[in-house]
Amino acid sequence: MDEQRVRERGAAQWWRYGPPWWHRADHGATEPSRSRLPWRSAVVLTVLVLVGSNFAAHQQPHREHLDMPARLLLLATCVLLLWRHRHPVPVAFGTAGLALVYLAAGYPYGPIFAAVAVACFSAIVAGYRRAAWAAVGMLWAGHLLISLWLYRLLPPPDDRGANLGLEMIIATWVLIIVSVAELARVRREQWARERADRAQAARRRADEERLRIARELHDVLAHSISVINVQAGMGLALLDSDPEQARAALTTIKAASKEALGEVRQVLDTLRAPGDAPRTPAPGLGRLPELVEQAASAGLTVTVAGEPPRLLPGADLAAFRIVQEALTNVVRHSGSRHARVLLEPGGGELRLRIDDDGPATGADAGGSGNGLAGMRERAAALGGTIEAGPRADGGFRVLAVLPVDDREDR
């Protein structure tokens, strides 16, 4: 599923949230990756530093020759980089300190600064900005002190020191390296925020989808099982005295269960193939006559007033489910055997009113909390409202107001 989404987004959007190695550095895979030392990059950088220092020594004959202590200093500086992910602060100060000792010994300038740059880069990206800046500042201040004042006391013997202009050039390069590291850190944090926002949005969509499926299953099963329950009770009561009526009740049970299975299968199909179009159209207010017949088979007489307007599929389904749930609650929780459904479109909205004359047969007058909560969620998803409560004359009323797009009537 994730690979399919990546292919659909394309390469440009995939790169927008960072390359794969940033993802591994920020998520659960970070622990195994950080437990492994970066051998490859350290070895490559060690070779570059050693070979590059040899070339630099040939170009700087006035500096000290690269002897064994110099090579050990270079090697130790690069070896420290193996722990730059685990301990970025000590590695940053360690490489800077070794580089300062290397320069104080009079050895030629060269790629040793690259090792310091990599260490400080890793520290900044890991969030240790002050430590990295302090390490770089320590190296530059030490080099400034050596090249302007202490060069007379340190090797090589004929060293003339450096001028302030050269030091400013070195300081500029240091600022460039640190600025690039800061930019990488900011970009990495931005990628992390974007990934967190995407994960949160995905969780929110998953929660909304679960709620939608729960509402659909509740409405389908509650209505059908209520009809089946009433008809089963009627069939048992008439099984001996009126076999024909018992047969009719069993026929109604069969039809209701078949319809419930079909609608449940439709809901489950959306889970198996979320990208495909549904095989059968979603129910809407056009199926009100079927709903009235099902209610009649459960012993409830329903009177419908008003013509249903043309609605978009989502609003049409919500309106149908609200009426279905309200009638189911009348069958289950009301002593009345008559209900009225009034549809009043106009003014950019549709008013659905479902009334029964009561009285309630139990504590759950008007329905249980799940059914009413599902109706409110459906209305709220469309920007509408639901009002449900007992009437002054002892009955119960459900009033739904759903917005209707003007384009739906054209």
CSV table of C-alpha atoms in Angstrom, one decimal:
chain,number,residue,atom,x,y,z
A,1,MET,CA,0.0,0.0,0.0
A,2,ASP,CA,2.8,2.5,0.9
A,3,GLU,CA,4.7,1.6,-2.2
A,4,GLN,CA,1.6,2.2,-4.3
A,5,ARG,CA,1.2,5.7,-2.7
A,6,VAL,CA,4.9,6.5,-3.4
A,7,ARG,CA,4.5,5.5,-7.1
A,8,GLU,CA,1.4,7.6,-7.4
A,9,ARG,CA,3.0,10.7,-5.8
A,10,GLY,CA,6.0,10.5,-8.1
A,11,ALA,CA,9.7,11.2,-7.6
A,12,ALA,CA,9.3,15.0,-7.0
A,13,GLN,CA,6.9,14.7,-4.1
A,14,TRP,CA,8.8,11.8,-2.6
A,15,TRP,CA,11.9,13.9,-2.5
A,16,ARG,CA,10.0,16.7,-0.9
A,17,TYR,CA,9.9,14.8,2.4
A,18,GLY,CA,13.5,13.9,2.3
A,19,PRO,CA,15.7,11.1,1.0
A,20,PRO,CA,15.4,7.6,2.5
A,21,TRP,CA,18.4,8.1,4.8
A,22,TRP,CA,16.7,11.0,6.5
A,23,HIS,CA,13.7,8.8,7.2
A,24,ARG,CA,15.9,6.1,8.7
A,25,ALA,CA,17.5,8.7,11.0
A,26,ASP,CA,14.3,9.9,12.5
A,27,HIS,CA,12.1,6.9,12.9
A,28,GLY,CA,12.1,3.5,14.7
A,29,ALA,CA,14.9,2.3,12.4
A,30,THR,CA,17.3,4.9,13.9
A,31,GLU,CA,18.4,2.6,16.8
A,32,PRO,CA,19.8,-0.2,14.6
A,33,SER,CA,21.4,2.3,12.2
A,34,ARG,CA,23.0,4.3,15.0
A,35,SER,CA,24.3,1.1,16.6
A,36,ARG,CA,26.4,0.5,13.5
A,37,LEU,CA,29.5,2.6,13.1
A,38,PRO,CA,29.8,4.6,9.8
A,39,TRP,CA,32.8,2.6,8.6
A,40,ARG,CA,32.5,3.3,4.9
A,41,SER,CA,32.5,7.1,5.1
A,42,ALA,CA,35.2,7.0,7.8
A,43,VAL,CA,37.5,4.9,5.7
A,44,VAL,CA,36.9,7.0,2.6
A,45,LEU,CA,37.6,10.2,4.5
A,46,THR,CA,40.8,8.7,6.1
A,47,VAL,CA,42.2,7.8,2.7
A,48,LEU,CA,41.4,11.3,1.4
A,49,VAL,CA,43.0,12.9,4.4
A,50,LEU,CA,46.2,10.8,4.3
A,51,VAL,CA,46.7,11.0,0.5
A,52,GLY,CA,45.7,14.7,0.4
A,53,SER,CA,48.1,15.5,3.2
A,54,ASN,CA,51.0,13.9,1.3
A,55,PHE,CA,50.2,16.2,-1.7
A,56,ALA,CA,49.9,19.2,0.6
A,57,ALA,CA,53.3,18.4,2.1
A,58,HIS,CA,55.0,18.6,-1.4
A,59,GLN,CA,53.4,21.9,-2.0
A,60,GLN,CA,54.5,23.3,1.4
A,61,PRO,CA,58.2,22.6,1.7
A,62,HIS,CA,58.6,25.2,4.4
A,63,ARG,CA,56.4,23.3,6.8
A,64,GLU,CA,57.5,20.2,8.8
A,65,HIS,CA,57.6,16.9,6.9
A,66,LEU,CA,54.9,14.3,7.5
A,67,ASP,CA,56.6,11.9,10.0
A,68,MET,CA,55.0,9.1,11.9
A,69,PRO,CA,53.6,11.3,14.7
A,70,ALA,CA,51.9,13.5,12.0
A,71,ARG,CA,50.3,10.4,10.3
A,72,LEU,CA,49.1,9.1,13.7
A,73,LEU,CA,47.5,12.5,14.4
A,74,LEU,CA,45.8,12.4,11.0
A,75,LEU,CA,44.7,8.8,11.6
A,76,ALA,CA,43.4,9.5,15.1
A,77,THR,CA,41.4,12.5,13.9
A,78,CYS,CA,39.7,10.3,11.2
A,79,VAL,CA,39.1,7.4,13.6
A,80,LEU,CA,37.1,9.7,15.9
A,81,LEU,CA,34.6,10.1,13.1
A,82,LEU,CA,33.4,6.6,13.7
A,83,TRP,CA,31.6,7.8,16.8
A,84,ARG,CA,30.2,11.1,15.4
A,85,HIS,CA,26.6,9.8,15.4
A,86,ARG,CA,26.8,8.3,18.9
A,87,HIS,CA,28.8,11.0,20.6
A,88,PRO,CA,28.8,14.1,18.4
A,89,VAL,CA,30.0,16.6,21.0
A,90,PRO,CA,33.1,14.8,22.1
A,91,VAL,CA,34.0,13.9,18.5
A,92,ALA,CA,33.6,17.6,17.4
A,93,PHE,CA,35.9,18.8,20.2
A,94,GLY,CA,38.3,15.9,19.8
A,95,THR,CA,38.8,16.4,16.1
A,96,ALA,CA,39.2,20.1,16.6
A,97,GLY,CA,41.8,19.6,19.4
A,98,LEU,CA,43.8,17.1,17.3
A,99,ALA,CA,43.8,19.4,14.4
A,100,LEU,CA,45.0,22.2,16.6
A,101,VAL,CA,47.9,20.0,17.9
A,102,TYR,CA,48.7,19.0,14.3
A,103,LEU,CA,49.0,22.7,13.2
A,104,ALA,CA,50.9,23.6,16.4
A,105,ALA,CA,53.5,21.0,15.5
A,106,GLY,CA,54.1,22.8,12.2
A,107,TYR,CA,52.8,20.2,9.9
A,108,PRO,CA,51.4,21.3,6.5
A,109,TYR,CA,47.9,22.6,6.0
A,110,GLY,CA,45.7,20.1,4.3
A,111,PRO,CA,42.5,17.9,4.4
A,112,ILE,CA,42.6,17.5,8.1
A,113,PHE,CA,40.1,20.4,8.2
A,114,ALA,CA,37.7,18.2,6.3
A,115,ALA,CA,37.5,15.8,9.2
A,116,VAL,CA,36.8,18.7,11.6
A,117,ALA,CA,34.1,19.9,9.2
A,118,VAL,CA,32.4,16.5,9.0
A,119,ALA,CA,32.4,16.2,12.8
A,120,CYS,CA,30.9,19.6,13.4
A,121,PHE,CA,28.4,19.0,10.6
A,122,SER,CA,27.2,15.9,12.4
A,123,ALA,CA,27.0,17.7,15.7
A,124,ILE,CA,24.9,20.6,14.2
A,125,VAL,CA,22.6,18.2,12.4
A,126,ALA,CA,22.1,16.2,15.6
A,127,GLY,CA,21.1,19.4,17.4
A,128,TYR,CA,24.3,20.3,19.3
A,129,ARG,CA,24.7,23.6,17.7
A,130,ARG,CA,26.5,25.4,20.5
A,131,ALA,CA,29.0,22.6,21.0
A,132,ALA,CA,29.8,22.6,17.2
A,133,TRP,CA,30.2,26.3,17.1
A,134,ALA,CA,32.4,26.2,20.2
A,135,ALA,CA,34.6,23.5,18.7
A,136,VAL,CA,35.0,25.5,15.5
A,137,GLY,CA,35.7,28.7,17.4
A,138,MET,CA,38.3,26.9,19.5
A,139,LEU,CA,40.1,25.7,16.4
A,140,TRP,CA,40.0,29.0,14.7
A,141,ALA,CA,41.1,31.0,17.8
A,142,GLY,CA,43.9,28.5,18.5
A,143,HIS,CA,45.1,28.8,14.9
A,144,LEU,CA,44.9,32.6,15.1
A,145,LEU,CA,47.0,32.6,18.2
A,146,ILE,CA,49.6,30.2,16.7
A,147,SER,CA,49.9,32.0,13.3
A,148,LEU,CA,50.1,35.5,14.7
A,149,TRP,CA,52.0,35.2,18.0
A,150,LEU,CA,53.2,31.7,18.9
A,151,TYR,CA,54.8,30.8,15.6
A,152,ARG,CA,58.2,32.0,16.8
A,153,LEU,CA,58.2,29.4,19.6
A,154,LEU,CA,56.7,26.5,17.6
A,155,PRO,CA,58.1,24.6,14.6
A,156,PRO,CA,59.0,25.0,11.8
A,157,PRO,CA,62.0,27.3,12.8
A,158,ASP,CA,61.8,29.6,9.8
A,159,ASP,CA,58.0,30.1,10.0
A,160,ARG,CA,57.0,33.7,9.3
A,161,GLY,CA,53.4,33.4,10.5
A,162,ALA,CA,50.3,34.5,8.6
A,163,ASN,CA,48.7,37.8,8.0
A,164,LEU,CA,45.3,38.9,9.2
A,165,GLY,CA,43.8,38.8,5.7
A,166,LEU,CA,44.6,35.1,5.4
A,167,GLU,CA,42.9,34.5,8.7
A,168,MET,CA,39.8,36.3,7.6
A,169,ILE,CA,39.7,34.0,4.5
A,170,ILE,CA,39.9,31.0,6.8
A,171,ALA,CA,37.2,32.4,9.0
A,172,THR,CA,35.0,32.9,5.9
A,173,TRP,CA,35.4,29.3,4.9
A,174,VAL,CA,34.6,28.2,8.5
A,175,LEU,CA,31.4,30.3,8.4
A,176,ILE,CA,30.4,28.7,5.1
A,177,ILE,CA,30.8,25.2,6.4
A,178,VAL,CA,28.9,25.9,9.5
A,179,SER,CA,26.1,27.7,7.6
A,180,VAL,CA,25.7,24.7,5.3
A,181,ALA,CA,25.4,22.5,8.3
A,182,GLU,CA,22.8,24.8,9.8
A,183,LEU,CA,20.9,24.7,6.6
A,184,ALA,CA,20.9,20.9,6.6
A,185,ARG,CA,19.7,20.9,10.2
A,186,VAL,CA,16.8,23.2,9.4
A,187,ARG,CA,15.9,21.2,6.3
A,188,ARG,CA,16.0,18.0,8.3
A,189,GLU,CA,13.7,19.4,10.9
A,190,GLN,CA,11.3,20.6,8.2
A,191,TRP,CA,11.2,17.1,6.7
A,192,ALA,CA,10.6,15.6,10.2
A,193,ARG,CA,7.6,18.1,10.7
A,194,GLU,CA,6.2,17.3,7.3
A,195,ARG,CA,6.4,13.6,8.0
A,196,ALA,CA,4.8,14.0,11.4
A,197,ASP,CA,2.0,16.1,9.8
A,198,ARG,CA,1.5,13.4,7.1
A,199,ALA,CA,1.4,10.7,9.7
A,200,GLN,CA,-1.1,12.6,11.8
A,201,ALA,CA,-3.3,13.3,8.7
A,202,ALA,CA,-3.2,9.6,7.8
A,203,ARG,CA,-4.2,8.6,11.4
A,204,ARG,CA,-7.0,11.1,11.2
A,205,ARG,CA,-8.2,9.8,7.9
A,206,ALA,CA,-8.1,6.2,9.3
A,207,ASP,CA,-10.1,7.3,12.3
A,208,GLU,CA,-12.7,9.0,10.1
A,209,GLU,CA,-12.9,5.9,7.9
A,210,ARG,CA,-13.4,3.6,10.9
A,211,LEU,CA,-16.2,5.9,12.2
A,212,ARG,CA,-17.8,5.9,8.8
A,213,ILE,CA,-17.7,2.1,8.6
A,214,ALA,CA,-19.0,1.8,12.2
A,215,ARG,CA,-21.9,4.1,11.4
A,216,GLU,CA,-22.8,2.2,8.2
A,217,LEU,CA,-22.7,-1.2,9.9
A,218,HIS,CA,-24.6,0.1,12.9
A,219,ASP,CA,-27.4,1.6,10.8
A,220,VAL,CA,-27.6,-1.4,8.5
A,221,LEU,CA,-27.6,-4.0,11.2
A,222,ALA,CA,-29.7,-2.2,13.7
A,223,HIS,CA,-32.5,-1.6,11.3
A,224,SER,CA,-32.5,-5.1,9.8
A,225,ILE,CA,-32.1,-6.9,13.1
A,226,SER,CA,-34.9,-4.8,14.6
A,227,VAL,CA,-37.2,-5.9,11.7
A,228,ILE,CA,-36.0,-9.5,12.1
A,229,ASN,CA,-36.6,-9.4,15.8
A,230,VAL,CA,-40.2,-8.2,15.5
A,231,GLN,CA,-41.0,-10.7,12.7
A,232,ALA,CA,-39.4,-13.6,14.6
A,233,GLY,CA,-41.5,-12.7,17.7
A,234,MET,CA,-44.6,-12.5,15.5
A,235,GLY,CA,-43.8,-15.8,13.8
A,236,LEU,CA,-43.3,-17.6,17.1
A,237,ALA,CA,-46.6,-16.3,18.4
A,238,LEU,CA,-48.6,-17.2,15.3
A,239,LEU,CA,-46.8,-20.5,14.5
A,240,ASP,CA,-49.6,-22.7,15.8
A,241,SER,CA,-52.7,-20.4,15.5
A,242,ASP,CA,-52.0,-18.8,12.0
A,243,PRO,CA,-49.4,-20.7,10.0
A,244,GLU,CA,-49.9,-18.4,7.0
A,245,GLN,CA,-49.0,-15.3,9.0
A,246,ALA,CA,-46.0,-17.1,10.5
A,247,ARG,CA,-44.9,-18.0,6.9
A,248,ALA,CA,-45.2,-14.3,5.9
A,249,ALA,CA,-43.1,-13.3,9.0
A,250,LEU,CA,-40.4,-15.8,8.0
A,251,THR,CA,-40.5,-14.5,4.4
A,252,THR,CA,-39.9,-11.0,5.7
A,253,ILE,CA,-37.1,-12.2,7.9
A,254,LYS,CA,-35.4,-13.8,4.8
A,255,ALA,CA,-35.8,-10.6,2.8
A,256,ALA,CA,-34.5,-8.4,5.6
A,257,SER,CA,-31.5,-10.6,6.3
A,258,LYS,CA,-30.7,-10.8,2.5
A,259,GLU,CA,-30.8,-7.0,2.2
A,260,ALA,CA,-28.6,-6.6,5.4
A,261,LEU,CA,-26.0,-9.0,4.0
A,262,GLY,CA,-25.9,-7.1,0.7
A,263,GLU,CA,-25.3,-3.8,2.4
A,264,VAL,CA,-22.8,-5.2,4.8
A,265,ARG,CA,-21.0,-6.8,1.8
A,266,GLN,CA,-21.0,-3.4,0.1
A,267,VAL,CA,-19.4,-1.7,3.1
A,268,LEU,CA,-16.7,-4.5,3.3
A,269,ASP,CA,-16.0,-4.2,-0.4
A,270,THR,CA,-14.8,-0.6,0.2
A,271,LEU,CA,-12.3,-2.0,2.7
A,272,ARG,CA,-10.9,-4.6,0.3
A,273,ALA,CA,-10.6,-2.2,-2.7
A,274,PRO,CA,-10.5,1.4,-1.4
A,275,GLY,CA,-9.5,2.8,-4.7
A,276,ASP,CA,-12.2,1.1,-6.8
A,277,ALA,CA,-15.7,2.4,-7.4
A,278,PRO,CA,-18.5,0.7,-5.4
A,279,ARG,CA,-20.2,-2.1,-7.3
A,280,THR,CA,-23.7,-1.0,-6.3
A,281,PRO,CA,-25.0,2.6,-5.7
A,282,ALA,CA,-25.3,3.8,-2.2
A,283,PRO,CA,-28.8,4.0,-0.8
A,284,GLY,CA,-30.5,7.4,-0.8
A,285,LEU,CA,-33.9,9.1,-0.2
A,286,GLY,CA,-35.1,7.5,-3.5
A,287,ARG,CA,-35.4,4.2,-1.4
A,288,LEU,CA,-37.8,5.7,1.1
A,289,PRO,CA,-40.7,3.5,-0.2
A,290,GLU,CA,-38.6,0.4,0.6
A,291,LEU,CA,-37.9,1.8,4.0
A,292,VAL,CA,-41.6,2.4,4.6
A,293,GLU,CA,-42.3,-1.2,3.5
A,294,GLN,CA,-39.7,-2.6,5.9
A,295,ALA,CA,-41.1,-0.6,8.7
A,296,ALA,CA,-44.6,-1.8,7.9
A,297,SER,CA,-43.4,-5.4,8.1
A,298,ALA,CA,-42.2,-4.6,11.6
A,299,GLY,CA,-45.7,-3.3,12.5
A,300,LEU,CA,-44.9,0.4,12.1
A,301,THR,CA,-47.0,2.6,9.8
A,302,VAL,CA,-45.0,5.4,8.3
A,303,THR,CA,-46.4,8.5,6.6
A,304,VAL,CA,-44.1,10.4,4.3
A,305,ALA,CA,-44.8,14.0,3.4
A,306,GLY,CA,-42.8,16.1,0.9
A,307,GLU,CA,-40.7,15.2,-2.1
A,308,PRO,CA,-37.0,14.3,-1.7
A,309,PRO,CA,-34.8,16.8,-3.5
A,310,ARG,CA,-31.8,15.7,-5.7
A,311,LEU,CA,-28.8,15.5,-3.5
A,312,LEU,CA,-25.2,14.6,-4.0
A,313,PRO,CA,-24.4,10.9,-3.1
A,314,GLY,CA,-22.9,11.7,0.3
A,315,ALA,CA,-25.8,13.9,1.4
A,316,ASP,CA,-28.3,11.5,0.0
A,317,LEU,CA,-26.8,8.6,1.9
A,318,ALA,CA,-26.7,10.6,5.2
A,319,ALA,CA,-30.3,11.7,4.8
A,320,PHE,CA,-31.4,8.1,4.2
A,321,ARG,CA,-29.4,6.7,7.1
A,322,ILE,CA,-30.8,9.4,9.5
A,323,VAL,CA,-34.4,8.5,8.5
A,324,GLN,CA,-33.6,4.8,8.8
A,325,GLU,CA,-32.0,5.1,12.2
A,326,ALA,CA,-34.9,7.3,13.5
A,327,LEU,CA,-37.5,4.7,12.3
A,328,THR,CA,-35.4,1.9,13.8
A,329,ASN,CA,-35.5,3.7,17.1
A,330,VAL,CA,-39.3,4.1,16.9
A,331,VAL,CA,-39.6,0.3,16.4
A,332,ARG,CA,-37.2,-0.6,19.2
A,333,HIS,CA,-37.9,2.1,21.8
A,334,SER,CA,-41.4,3.6,21.3
A,335,GLY,CA,-44.8,2.2,22.1
A,336,SER,CA,-46.3,4.1,19.1
A,337,ARG,CA,-47.0,2.1,15.9
A,338,HIS,CA,-47.2,5.2,13.7
A,339,ALA,CA,-44.4,7.6,12.6
A,340,ARG,CA,-44.3,10.6,10.3
A,341,VAL,CA,-41.5,11.7,8.0
A,342,LEU,CA,-41.5,15.2,6.7
A,343,LEU,CA,-39.1,16.5,4.0
A,344,GLU,CA,-38.8,20.3,3.6
A,345,PRO,CA,-36.3,21.3,1.0
A,346,GLY,CA,-35.6,25.0,0.5
A,347,GLY,CA,-33.4,27.9,1.3
A,348,GLY,CA,-30.2,25.9,0.6
A,349,GLU,CA,-31.0,23.2,3.1
A,350,LEU,CA,-33.1,20.1,3.7
A,351,ARG,CA,-35.1,19.7,6.9
A,352,LEU,CA,-35.9,16.1,7.8
A,353,ARG,CA,-38.4,15.7,10.7
A,354,ILE,CA,-39.3,12.3,12.0
A,355,ASP,CA,-42.0,12.1,14.7
A,356,ASP,CA,-43.7,9.4,16.7
A,357,ASP,CA,-46.5,9.6,19.3
A,358,GLY,CA,-44.8,7.6,22.0
A,359,PRO,CA,-44.8,6.7,24.8
A,360,ALA,CA,-41.3,5.3,25.3
A,361,THR,CA,-41.1,1.6,26.2
A,362,GLY,CA,-37.9,1.9,28.2
A,363,ALA,CA,-35.2,4.2,29.5
A,364,ASP,CA,-33.7,4.7,26.0
A,365,ALA,CA,-36.5,6.9,24.6
A,366,GLY,CA,-35.7,7.9,21.1
A,367,GLY,CA,-32.8,5.4,20.8
A,368,SER,CA,-29.5,4.5,22.3
A,369,GLY,CA,-26.5,6.8,22.5
A,370,ASN,CA,-24.8,5.1,19.5
A,371,GLY,CA,-27.6,5.6,17.1
A,372,LEU,CA,-28.1,9.3,18.0
A,373,ALA,CA,-24.4,9.9,18.0
A,374,GLY,CA,-24.1,8.3,14.5
A,375,MET,CA,-26.8,10.6,13.2
A,376,ARG,CA,-25.1,13.7,14.7
A,377,GLU,CA,-21.8,12.6,13.2
A,378,ARG,CA,-23.4,12.2,9.7
A,379,ALA,CA,-25.0,15.6,9.9
A,380,ALA,CA,-21.9,17.3,11.3
A,381,ALA,CA,-19.7,15.8,8.5
A,382,LEU,CA,-21.9,17.7,6.0
A,383,GLY,CA,-22.1,20.9,8.0
A,384,GLY,CA,-25.6,20.2,9.3
A,385,THR,CA,-27.2,19.7,12.7
A,386,ILE,CA,-29.4,17.2,14.5
A,387,GLU,CA,-31.9,17.9,17.3
A,388,ALA,CA,-33.5,14.9,19.0
A,389,GLY,CA,-35.6,14.8,22.1
A,390,PRO,CA,-39.1,14.2,23.6
A,391,ARG,CA,-42.0,16.3,22.5
A,392,ALA,CA,-44.4,18.0,25.0
A,393,ASP,CA,-47.2,15.7,24.0
A,394,GLY,CA,-45.2,12.6,25.0
A,395,GLY,CA,-43.8,11.6,21.6
A,396,PHE,CA,-40.3,11.9,20.3
A,397,ARG,CA,-38.9,14.0,17.4
A,398,VAL,CA,-35.7,13.9,15.4
A,399,LEU,CA,-35.0,17.1,13.4
A,400,ALA,CA,-32.1,17.1,10.9
A,401,VAL,CA,-31.0,20.1,9.0
A,402,LEU,CA,-28.6,19.3,6.1
A,403,PRO,CA,-27.1,21.9,3.7
A,404,VAL,CA,-27.9,21.5,0.1
A,405,ASP,CA,-25.6,22.8,-2.7
A,406,ASP,CA,-27.5,24.9,-5.2
A,407,ARG,CA,-25.8,23.0,-8.0
A,408,GLU,CA,-27.5,19.8,-6.9
A,409,ASP,CA,-30.9,21.0,-8.1
A,410,ARG,CA,-29.7,22.0,-11.6
